[in-house]
């Protein structure tokens, strides 16, 4: 057999195609094998966020994945409503907040996580409402926990896809999220005003339940948060109002 | 690129861990360190060193990618056409990194989120391509694996030291546990910034070079 010329065009083409096929198949295999584990990890993160918003960070400190799921199943009841606040028959597990966000506001299906007290799950601790919006670079989202009185914010957890590290990405920080605790929703005739991040950072807004100390250098992310909260709290208004009446 | 001589002929019956082979692992830890001497991998050394846990995962990730890609490229080296050798190396490295990213997402989801783009950026880490070009393309798989191990450990200990200092003074914690009590220690926010990593790295480079009598020539 004559010696193969590894620098010929034919060999290079063949080599490239073969290499691409081998690497592509390998990656497809890895991705398929790990898919289930990855979706499980994403689900646990969502449960963690809901518990953290609804019961506070200490409720999940030191818990492993399965323990988080156990606590979640014990205290959280899921309701699904439409923008009129009427319960609808939908499987919560199949609802993607992102896909709903792409629909016109009035057509959205909204999950509500009713979090019960840790020692007495039958008694409502808070209503956790998922929200979705745009930050500076990409999507941002939040789980807002509203107290049993249906108007005081009890906890909030933000997350984002690609906000600037050290600036907009600080919405992940516990101290920023803590600034919302105790602030109140203001119900108006056809909308709800959520507390807003103010311009600048370092001011004291303790006396004003509608104002939250801002994030320096992250004006656009903060504006995104403000409009996301206003838009979604307005959507949840019929649901929250109904809870107010029954109290 | 490293100045080391590429040995093409290895004696047939060399011991599995001969003196020369041990040097492949130990030299990059100190006198031929990829970070302090060759100044490679600086970008991620500044970016991922804010806390120990993420840094350890990053170090492990790089170790996996460098050792595996060195072995694979070394095993393939006689079949790789010279004209497309860089792109072939890149495809192998990218495949390993993409697979690693998937594994991290499945098993350490939170950490993989905080490392975000930096796992993907291992592809462009100069240490990886540097070792492939300088060593794996001309040596046998076992030697290449040792070379990869040495170089990634050389990178690992530097970023771990930086992360230790940054997490300790920047947050008063180690591995997320409070070690400097909040009662008397106010966390120094400066150490949480990449600028602090740059300064610490500079000091390590200075220290190691002074000790080894390194001079630019």
CSV table of C-alpha atoms in Angstrom, one decimal:
chain,number,residue,atom,x,y,z
A,1,UNK,CA,0.0,0.0,0.0
A,2,UNK,CA,1.4,3.4,-0.9
A,3,UNK,CA,1.9,5.8,1.9
A,4,UNK,CA,-1.1,8.0,2.7
A,5,UNK,CA,-0.4,11.6,2.0
A,6,UNK,CA,-1.8,13.3,5.1
A,7,UNK,CA,-1.5,16.7,3.6
A,8,UNK,CA,-3.6,16.1,0.5
A,9,UNK,CA,-6.9,17.9,0.2
A,10,UNK,CA,-8.9,14.7,0.1
A,11,UNK,CA,-7.4,13.5,3.4
A,12,UNK,CA,-8.0,16.8,5.0
A,13,UNK,CA,-11.6,16.9,4.0
A,14,UNK,CA,-12.1,13.3,5.1
A,15,UNK,CA,-10.4,13.9,8.4
A,16,UNK,CA,-12.4,17.1,9.1
A,17,UNK,CA,-15.7,15.3,8.4
A,18,UNK,CA,-14.8,12.3,10.5
A,19,UNK,CA,-13.6,14.4,13.4
A,20,UNK,CA,-16.8,16.5,13.3
A,21,UNK,CA,-19.0,13.4,13.3
A,22,UNK,CA,-17.2,11.8,16.2
A,23,UNK,CA,-17.2,14.9,18.3
A,24,UNK,CA,-20.8,15.8,17.5
A,25,UNK,CA,-22.0,12.3,18.3
A,26,UNK,CA,-20.1,12.3,21.6
A,27,UNK,CA,-21.6,15.6,22.7
A,28,UNK,CA,-25.1,14.6,21.6
A,29,UNK,CA,-24.7,11.5,23.7
A,30,UNK,CA,-23.4,13.4,26.8
A,31,UNK,CA,-26.2,16.0,26.5
A,32,UNK,CA,-28.9,13.3,26.2
A,33,UNK,CA,-27.6,11.3,29.1
A,34,UNK,CA,-27.5,14.2,31.5
A,35,UNK,CA,-30.7,15.9,30.4
A,36,UNK,CA,-32.8,14.4,33.2
A,37,UNK,CA,-30.3,15.3,35.9
A,38,UNK,CA,-30.1,18.9,34.6
A,39,UNK,CA,-33.8,19.4,34.6
A,40,UNK,CA,-34.0,18.0,38.1
A,41,UNK,CA,-31.3,20.5,39.2
A,42,UNK,CA,-33.3,23.4,37.6
A,43,UNK,CA,-36.4,22.2,39.4
A,44,UNK,CA,-34.7,22.1,42.8
A,45,UNK,CA,-33.4,25.6,42.2
A,46,UNK,CA,-36.9,26.9,41.4
A,47,UNK,CA,-38.2,25.2,44.6
A,48,UNK,CA,-35.4,26.8,46.6
A,49,UNK,CA,-36.2,30.2,45.2
A,50,UNK,CA,-39.9,29.8,46.1
A,51,UNK,CA,-39.1,28.7,49.7
A,52,UNK,CA,-36.4,31.4,50.1
A,53,UNK,CA,-38.9,34.1,49.0
A,54,UNK,CA,-41.8,32.6,51.0
A,55,UNK,CA,-40.1,31.5,54.2
A,56,UNK,CA,-36.8,33.3,54.2
A,57,UNK,CA,-33.2,32.1,53.5
A,58,UNK,CA,-32.9,30.4,56.9
A,59,UNK,CA,-35.6,27.9,55.9
A,60,UNK,CA,-33.4,26.3,53.2
A,61,UNK,CA,-29.9,26.8,54.8
A,62,UNK,CA,-28.0,23.6,54.7
A,63,UNK,CA,-30.7,21.6,53.0
A,64,UNK,CA,-29.7,19.1,50.3
A,65,UNK,CA,-31.6,18.9,47.0
A,66,UNK,CA,-34.0,16.1,48.1
A,67,UNK,CA,-34.6,17.8,51.5
A,68,UNK,CA,-35.6,21.0,49.6
A,69,UNK,CA,-38.1,19.0,47.5
A,70,UNK,CA,-39.5,17.4,50.6
A,71,UNK,CA,-40.0,20.7,52.4
A,72,UNK,CA,-41.5,22.2,49.2
A,73,UNK,CA,-44.0,19.3,48.8
A,74,UNK,CA,-44.9,19.8,52.5
A,75,UNK,CA,-45.6,23.5,52.6
A,76,UNK,CA,-46.3,24.7,49.1
A,77,UNK,CA,-49.7,24.4,47.3
A,78,UNK,CA,-49.9,25.4,43.7
A,79,UNK,CA,-52.7,27.3,42.2
A,80,UNK,CA,-53.0,28.4,38.6
A,81,UNK,CA,-55.0,31.5,37.6
A,82,UNK,CA,-55.6,33.6,34.6
A,83,UNK,CA,-55.3,37.4,34.4
A,84,UNK,CA,-58.8,37.8,35.7
A,85,UNK,CA,-57.9,35.9,38.9
A,86,UNK,CA,-60.0,32.9,38.0
A,87,UNK,CA,-58.6,29.4,38.7
A,88,UNK,CA,-57.8,27.4,35.5
A,89,UNK,CA,-57.0,23.8,35.0
A,90,UNK,CA,-53.4,23.7,33.9
A,91,UNK,CA,-50.5,21.6,35.0
A,92,UNK,CA,-48.1,24.0,36.8
A,93,UNK,CA,-45.1,21.8,35.9
A,94,UNK,CA,-45.7,22.5,32.2
A,95,UNK,CA,-46.1,26.3,32.5
A,96,UNK,CA,-43.0,28.2,31.4
A,97,UNK,CA,-43.0,31.7,32.8
A,98,UNK,CA,-40.8,32.7,29.8
A,99,UNK,CA,-43.3,31.4,27.2
A,100,UNK,CA,-46.2,33.1,29.1
A,101,UNK,CA,-44.2,36.3,29.1
A,102,UNK,CA,-44.2,36.3,25.3
A,103,UNK,CA,-48.0,36.2,25.2
A,104,UNK,CA,-50.2,39.3,25.4
A,105,UNK,CA,-50.6,40.2,29.1
A,106,UNK,CA,-54.3,39.4,29.2
A,107,UNK,CA,-53.8,35.9,27.9
A,108,UNK,CA,-51.1,34.8,30.3
A,109,UNK,CA,-51.6,31.9,32.7
A,110,UNK,CA,-50.2,32.7,36.1
A,111,UNK,CA,-49.0,30.2,38.7
A,112,UNK,CA,-49.3,31.1,42.4
A,113,UNK,CA,-47.4,29.2,45.0
A,114,UNK,CA,-49.2,29.3,48.3
A,115,UNK,CA,-46.6,28.8,51.0
A,116,UNK,CA,-47.9,27.5,54.3
A,117,UNK,CA,-46.2,27.9,57.7
A,118,UNK,CA,-43.3,25.5,58.3
A,119,UNK,CA,-44.9,24.0,61.4
A,120,UNK,CA,-48.5,24.3,60.2
A,121,UNK,CA,-48.7,24.0,56.4
A,122,UNK,CA,-52.5,24.6,56.5
A,123,UNK,CA,-52.0,28.2,57.6
A,124,UNK,CA,-50.9,30.6,54.8
A,125,UNK,CA,-47.5,32.2,55.3
A,126,UNK,CA,-47.3,33.9,52.0
A,127,UNK,CA,-48.3,33.9,48.3
A,128,UNK,CA,-45.2,33.6,46.0
A,129,UNK,CA,-45.8,35.1,42.6
A,130,UNK,CA,-43.3,34.5,39.7
A,131,UNK,CA,-42.6,37.4,37.5
A,132,UNK,CA,-40.6,37.9,34.3
A,133,UNK,CA,-39.1,40.9,32.5
A,134,UNK,CA,-36.2,42.5,30.7
A,135,UNK,CA,-33.0,43.8,32.4
A,136,UNK,CA,-30.2,45.6,30.6
A,137,UNK,CA,-28.8,42.7,28.5
A,138,UNK,CA,-31.2,39.9,28.8
A,139,UNK,CA,-34.2,38.5,30.8
A,140,UNK,CA,-34.6,39.0,34.6
A,141,UNK,CA,-37.1,37.2,36.8
A,142,UNK,CA,-38.2,37.2,40.4
A,143,UNK,CA,-40.3,35.3,42.9
A,144,UNK,CA,-42.2,37.8,45.0
A,145,UNK,CA,-43.6,36.6,48.3
A,146,UNK,CA,-46.6,38.6,49.4
A,147,UNK,CA,-47.7,38.3,53.0
A,148,UNK,CA,-51.0,36.6,54.0
A,149,UNK,CA,-52.5,40.2,54.1
A,150,UNK,CA,-52.0,40.2,50.3
A,151,UNK,CA,-50.1,43.5,50.2
A,152,UNK,CA,-46.9,43.5,52.2
A,153,UNK,CA,-43.8,42.1,50.5
A,154,UNK,CA,-42.3,39.4,52.7
A,155,UNK,CA,-39.4,38.3,50.6
A,156,UNK,CA,-38.2,38.5,47.1
A,157,UNK,CA,-35.7,36.5,45.1
A,158,UNK,CA,-34.3,37.9,41.8
A,159,UNK,CA,-32.3,36.1,39.2
A,160,UNK,CA,-31.0,37.1,35.8
A,161,UNK,CA,-29.5,35.7,32.7
A,162,UNK,CA,-26.7,38.1,31.8
A,163,UNK,CA,-26.7,41.4,33.8
A,164,UNK,CA,-23.4,43.1,34.3
A,165,UNK,CA,-21.3,41.4,37.1
A,166,UNK,CA,-20.9,43.8,40.0
A,167,UNK,CA,-23.6,46.2,38.8
A,168,UNK,CA,-26.9,44.8,37.6
A,169,UNK,CA,-26.0,41.3,38.7
A,170,UNK,CA,-26.2,42.6,42.3
A,171,UNK,CA,-29.9,42.0,42.1
A,172,UNK,CA,-28.9,38.4,43.2
A,173,UNK,CA,-27.4,39.7,46.4
A,174,UNK,CA,-29.2,39.1,49.7
A,175,UNK,CA,-28.8,42.7,50.9
A,176,UNK,CA,-30.4,44.1,47.7
A,177,UNK,CA,-33.3,41.6,47.9
A,178,UNK,CA,-33.7,42.4,51.6
A,179,UNK,CA,-34.4,46.0,50.8
A,180,UNK,CA,-37.9,45.0,49.6
A,181,UNK,CA,-38.9,43.2,52.7
A,182,UNK,CA,-41.8,45.0,54.5
A,183,UNK,CA,-42.5,47.3,51.6
A,184,UNK,CA,-46.1,47.5,50.4
A,185,UNK,CA,-48.1,47.1,47.2
A,186,UNK,CA,-50.3,50.1,46.5
A,187,UNK,CA,-53.7,49.0,45.0
A,188,UNK,CA,-55.3,51.4,42.6
A,189,UNK,CA,-58.5,51.1,40.6
A,190,UNK,CA,-57.0,49.2,37.6
A,191,UNK,CA,-53.4,48.6,38.5
A,192,UNK,CA,-51.0,47.9,41.3
A,193,UNK,CA,-47.9,49.9,42.1
A,194,UNK,CA,-45.1,47.8,43.4
A,195,UNK,CA,-42.3,49.5,45.4
A,196,UNK,CA,-39.7,51.0,43.1
A,197,UNK,CA,-35.9,51.1,43.1
A,198,UNK,CA,-35.0,54.8,43.4
A,199,UNK,CA,-32.1,56.5,41.6
A,200,UNK,CA,-28.8,56.4,43.5
A,201,UNK,CA,-27.8,54.2,46.4
A,202,UNK,CA,-27.3,54.8,50.1
A,203,UNK,CA,-30.5,56.8,51.0
A,204,UNK,CA,-32.8,55.7,53.8
A,205,UNK,CA,-36.3,55.0,52.7
A,206,UNK,CA,-37.5,53.2,55.8
A,207,UNK,CA,-40.4,55.6,56.2
A,208,UNK,CA,-41.8,55.1,52.7
A,209,UNK,CA,-43.3,51.7,51.9
A,210,UNK,CA,-43.2,52.4,48.2
A,211,UNK,CA,-39.5,53.4,47.7
A,212,UNK,CA,-36.5,51.1,47.7
A,213,UNK,CA,-32.9,52.2,47.9
A,214,UNK,CA,-31.5,51.8,44.3
A,215,UNK,CA,-28.4,50.1,42.9
A,216,UNK,CA,-25.6,52.4,42.0
A,217,UNK,CA,-24.5,51.9,38.3
A,218,UNK,CA,-27.4,49.7,37.4
A,219,UNK,CA,-30.1,52.2,36.5
A,220,UNK,CA,-31.4,50.2,33.5
A,221,UNK,CA,-31.5,46.9,35.4
A,222,UNK,CA,-33.3,48.6,38.3
A,223,UNK,CA,-35.8,50.2,35.8
A,224,UNK,CA,-36.4,46.7,34.3
A,225,UNK,CA,-37.1,45.4,37.8
A,226,UNK,CA,-39.5,48.2,38.5
A,227,UNK,CA,-41.5,47.8,35.4
A,228,UNK,CA,-41.5,44.0,35.7
A,229,UNK,CA,-42.9,44.2,39.3
A,230,UNK,CA,-45.5,46.8,38.4
A,231,UNK,CA,-46.7,44.8,35.3
A,232,UNK,CA,-47.0,41.5,37.1
A,233,UNK,CA,-48.5,42.8,40.3
A,234,UNK,CA,-51.1,44.4,38.2
A,235,UNK,CA,-51.7,41.0,36.5
A,236,UNK,CA,-52.0,39.4,39.9
A,237,UNK,CA,-54.3,42.1,41.2
A,238,UNK,CA,-57.6,40.2,40.8
A,239,UNK,CA,-56.1,37.2,42.6
A,240,UNK,CA,-54.6,39.3,45.4
A,241,UNK,CA,-57.8,41.3,45.8
A,242,UNK,CA,-59.8,38.2,46.2
A,243,UNK,CA,-57.5,37.0,49.0
A,244,UNK,CA,-57.8,40.4,50.7
A,245,UNK,CA,-61.6,40.1,50.9
A,246,UNK,CA,-61.5,36.6,52.4
A,247,UNK,CA,-59.1,37.6,55.1
B,1,UNK,CA,5.2,29.7,24.4
B,2,UNK,CA,7.4,27.5,26.5
B,3,UNK,CA,11.1,27.4,25.7
B,4,UNK,CA,11.4,23.8,26.6
B,5,UNK,CA,13.0,21.4,24.1
B,6,UNK,CA,10.6,19.0,22.5
B,7,UNK,CA,12.0,15.5,22.8
B,8,UNK,CA,11.0,13.4,19.9
B,9,UNK,CA,12.8,10.3,20.8
B,10,UNK,CA,12.0,8.7,24.1
B,11,UNK,CA,14.0,5.7,25.1
B,12,UNK,CA,12.0,2.5,24.7
B,13,UNK,CA,12.2,1.3,28.2
B,14,UNK,CA,12.0,4.4,30.3
B,15,UNK,CA,10.5,3.9,33.8
B,16,UNK,CA,6.9,4.9,34.1
B,17,UNK,CA,7.9,7.7,36.5
B,18,UNK,CA,11.5,8.3,35.6
B,19,UNK,CA,13.3,11.4,36.8
B,20,UNK,CA,12.6,13.2,33.6
B,21,UNK,CA,9.0,12.3,33.8
B,22,UNK,CA,8.7,13.5,37.4
B,23,UNK,CA,10.2,16.8,36.2
B,24,UNK,CA,7.3,17.1,33.7
B,25,UNK,CA,5.0,17.4,36.7
B,26,UNK,CA,7.1,19.3,39.2
B,27,UNK,CA,8.7,22.0,36.9
B,28,UNK,CA,5.4,23.7,36.0
B,29,UNK,CA,4.6,24.0,39.7
B,30,UNK,CA,7.5,26.3,40.3
B,31,UNK,CA,10.3,27.2,37.9
B,32,UNK,CA,8.3,26.8,34.7
B,33,UNK,CA,4.9,27.8,36.0
B,34,UNK,CA,2.4,28.6,33.2
B,35,UNK,CA,1.0,31.5,35.2
B,36,UNK,CA,4.0,33.1,36.8
B,37,UNK,CA,6.6,32.5,34.2
B,38,UNK,CA,4.7,32.2,30.9
B,39,UNK,CA,1.9,34.5,32.0
B,40,UNK,CA,-0.8,32.3,30.6
B,41,UNK,CA,-4.3,31.9,31.9
B,42,UNK,CA,-4.4,35.3,33.5
B,43,UNK,CA,-7.9,36.2,32.4
B,44,UNK,CA,-9.6,33.4,34.3
B,45,UNK,CA,-7.2,33.7,37.3
B,46,UNK,CA,-8.6,37.2,37.8
B,47,UNK,CA,-12.3,36.3,37.1
B,48,UNK,CA,-13.0,33.1,39.0
B,49,UNK,CA,-11.0,33.6,42.1
B,50,UNK,CA,-13.6,35.4,44.2
B,51,UNK,CA,-14.4,32.3,46.3
B,52,UNK,CA,-12.7,29.0,47.0
B,53,UNK,CA,-15.5,26.6,45.9
B,54,UNK,CA,-15.9,28.0,42.4
B,55,UNK,CA,-12.1,28.2,42.1
B,56,UNK,CA,-11.6,24.6,43.0
B,57,UNK,CA,-14.2,23.5,40.4
B,58,UNK,CA,-12.5,25.7,37.8
B,59,UNK,CA,-9.1,24.2,38.6
B,60,UNK,CA,-10.5,20.7,38.4
B,61,UNK,CA,-12.2,21.6,35.1
B,62,UNK,CA,-9.0,22.9,33.6
B,63,UNK,CA,-7.1,19.9,34.8
B,64,UNK,CA,-9.6,17.6,33.2
B,65,UNK,CA,-9.5,19.5,29.9
B,66,UNK,CA,-5.7,19.9,29.7
B,67,UNK,CA,-4.9,16.3,30.6
B,68,UNK,CA,-7.5,14.8,28.4
B,69,UNK,CA,-6.8,17.0,25.4
B,70,UNK,CA,-3.1,16.4,25.8
B,71,UNK,CA,-3.7,12.6,25.7
B,72,UNK,CA,-6.1,12.7,22.8
B,73,UNK,CA,-4.0,15.1,20.6
B,74,UNK,CA,-0.9,13.1,21.4
B,75,UNK,CA,-2.5,9.9,20.4
B,76,UNK,CA,-3.8,11.5,17.2
B,77,UNK,CA,-0.6,13.5,16.5
B,78,UNK,CA,0.7,11.4,13.6
B,79,UNK,CA,-2.6,11.5,11.7
B,80,UNK,CA,-3.3,15.2,12.0
B,81,UNK,CA,-2.6,17.1,8.8
B,82,UNK,CA,-0.3,20.0,9.5
B,83,UNK,CA,-2.4,22.6,7.7
B,84,UNK,CA,-5.4,22.1,10.0
B,85,UNK,CA,-3.7,21.1,13.2
B,86,UNK,CA,-4.8,24.2,15.2
B,87,UNK,CA,-8.5,23.7,14.2
B,88,UNK,CA,-8.3,20.0,15.1
B,89,UNK,CA,-6.9,20.9,18.5
B,90,UNK,CA,-9.6,23.4,18.9
B,91,UNK,CA,-12.3,20.9,18.1
B,92,UNK,CA,-11.0,18.4,20.6
B,93,UNK,CA,-10.7,21.0,23.3
B,94,UNK,CA,-14.1,22.5,22.6
B,95,UNK,CA,-15.7,19.0,22.7
B,96,UNK,CA,-14.1,18.3,26.1
B,97,UNK,CA,-15.2,21.7,27.5
B,98,UNK,CA,-18.8,21.4,26.2
B,99,UNK,CA,-19.0,18.0,27.8
B,100,UNK,CA,-17.5,19.3,31.1
B,101,UNK,CA,-20.0,22.2,31.1
B,102,UNK,CA,-22.9,19.7,30.7
B,103,UNK,CA,-21.6,17.6,33.6
B,104,UNK,CA,-21.2,20.6,35.8
B,105,UNK,CA,-24.8,21.7,35.0
B,106,UNK,CA,-26.1,18.3,36.0
B,107,UNK,CA,-24.2,17.8,39.2
B,108,UNK,CA,-23.2,21.2,40.6
B,109,UNK,CA,-25.8,23.5,39.1
B,110,UNK,CA,-25.4,26.5,41.4
B,111,UNK,CA,-21.6,26.6,40.9
B,112,UNK,CA,-21.9,26.1,37.2
B,113,UNK,CA,-24.2,29.2,37.1
B,114,UNK,CA,-21.7,31.3,39.1
B,115,UNK,CA,-18.8,30.2,36.8
B,116,UNK,CA,-21.1,31.0,33.8
B,117,UNK,CA,-19.1,31.8,30.8
B,118,UNK,CA,-15.7,31.0,32.3
B,119,UNK,CA,-16.1,27.3,31.9
B,120,UNK,CA,-16.8,27.8,28.2
B,121,UNK,CA,-13.8,30.1,28.1
B,122,UNK,CA,-11.4,27.3,29.1
B,123,UNK,CA,-11.4,26.7,25.3
B,124,UNK,CA,-9.5,30.0,24.9
B,125,UNK,CA,-7.3,29.5,27.9
B,126,UNK,CA,-3.8,29.8,26.5
B,127,UNK,CA,-2.4,27.0,28.8
B,128,UNK,CA,-4.5,24.4,27.0
B,129,UNK,CA,-3.5,25.3,23.4
B,130,UNK,CA,0.0,26.2,24.6
B,131,UNK,CA,0.6,22.7,25.9
B,132,UNK,CA,-1.0,21.0,22.9
B,133,UNK,CA,1.3,22.9,20.5
B,134,UNK,CA,4.4,22.9,22.6
B,135,UNK,CA,4.2,19.4,23.9
B,136,UNK,CA,1.4,17.0,22.9
B,137,UNK,CA,2.0,17.4,19.2
B,138,UNK,CA,5.5,15.9,19.6
B,139,UNK,CA,5.4,13.5,22.5
B,140,UNK,CA,3.8,10.3,23.5
B,141,UNK,CA,0.4,10.2,25.4
B,142,UNK,CA,1.8,9.2,28.8
B,143,UNK,CA,4.4,12.0,28.8
B,144,UNK,CA,1.8,14.4,27.5
B,145,UNK,CA,-0.6,13.4,30.3
B,146,UNK,CA,2.1,14.1,32.9
B,147,UNK,CA,2.9,17.4,31.2
B,148,UNK,CA,-0.8,18.4,31.2
B,149,UNK,CA,-1.1,17.4,34.9
B,150,UNK,CA,1.9,19.4,35.9
B,151,UNK,CA,0.8,22.5,34.1
B,152,UNK,CA,-2.8,22.4,35.3
B,153,UNK,CA,-1.6,21.9,38.9
B,154,UNK,CA,0.7,24.8,38.4
B,155,UNK,CA,-2.3,26.9,37.4
B,156,UNK,CA,-4.5,25.4,40.1
B,157,UNK,CA,-2.3,26.2,43.1
B,158,UNK,CA,-1.9,29.8,42.0
B,159,UNK,CA,-5.6,30.5,41.6
B,160,UNK,CA,-6.4,28.6,44.8
B,161,UNK,CA,-3.9,30.9,46.7
B,162,UNK,CA,-5.5,34.0,45.2
B,163,UNK,CA,-9.0,32.7,46.0
B,164,UNK,CA,-8.0,31.9,49.6
B,165,UNK,CA,-6.8,35.5,50.1
B,166,UNK,CA,-9.7,37.1,48.3
B,167,UNK,CA,-12.4,35.1,50.1
B,168,UNK,CA,-10.7,35.5,53.5
B,169,UNK,CA,-10.4,39.2,53.4
B,170,UNK,CA,-13.2,40.0,50.9
B,171,UNK,CA,-15.9,38.1,52.8
B,172,UNK,CA,-14.2,36.9,56.0
B,173,UNK,CA,-15.1,33.4,54.8
B,174,UNK,CA,-13.4,30.2,53.6
B,175,UNK,CA,-15.5,27.8,51.5
B,176,UNK,CA,-18.5,29.9,52.5
B,177,UNK,CA,-17.9,29.4,56.3
B,178,UNK,CA,-17.4,32.6,58.3
B,179,UNK,CA,-13.9,32.4,59.8
B,180,UNK,CA,-13.3,36.1,60.6
B,181,UNK,CA,-16.1,37.0,62.9
B,182,UNK,CA,-18.4,39.8,61.7
B,183,UNK,CA,-18.2,41.3,65.2
B,184,UNK,CA,-14.8,42.7,64.7
B,185,UNK,CA,-14.0,42.1,61.0
B,186,UNK,CA,-15.5,44.4,58.3
B,187,UNK,CA,-15.3,42.6,55.0
B,188,UNK,CA,-13.0,44.5,52.6
B,189,UNK,CA,-15.0,45.0,49.4
B,190,UNK,CA,-11.8,45.7,47.5
B,191,UNK,CA,-10.7,42.1,47.7
B,192,UNK,CA,-14.0,41.1,46.0
B,193,UNK,CA,-12.9,43.0,42.8
B,194,UNK,CA,-10.8,41.6,40.0
B,195,UNK,CA,-8.3,44.5,40.7
B,196,UNK,CA,-7.4,42.8,44.0
B,197,UNK,CA,-6.8,39.5,42.2
B,198,UNK,CA,-4.5,41.4,39.7
B,199,UNK,CA,-2.4,42.8,42.6
B,200,UNK,CA,-2.2,39.5,44.5
B,201,UNK,CA,-1.2,37.7,41.3
B,202,UNK,CA,1.5,40.4,40.6
B,203,UNK,CA,2.9,39.8,44.1
B,204,UNK,CA,3.0,36.0,43.6
B,205,UNK,CA,4.7,36.4,40.2
B,206,UNK,CA,7.2,38.8,41.8
B,207,UNK,CA,7.9,36.5,44.7
B,208,UNK,CA,8.3,33.3,42.6
B,209,UNK,CA,10.5,35.1,40.1
B,210,UNK,CA,12.7,36.6,42.7
B,211,UNK,CA,13.2,33.3,44.4
B,212,UNK,CA,14.0,31.5,41.2
B,213,UNK,CA,16.3,34.2,39.9
B,214,UNK,CA,14.2,34.6,36.7
B,215,UNK,CA,15.2,37.3,34.3
B,216,UNK,CA,13.7,38.4,30.9
B,217,UNK,CA,16.1,37.8,28.1
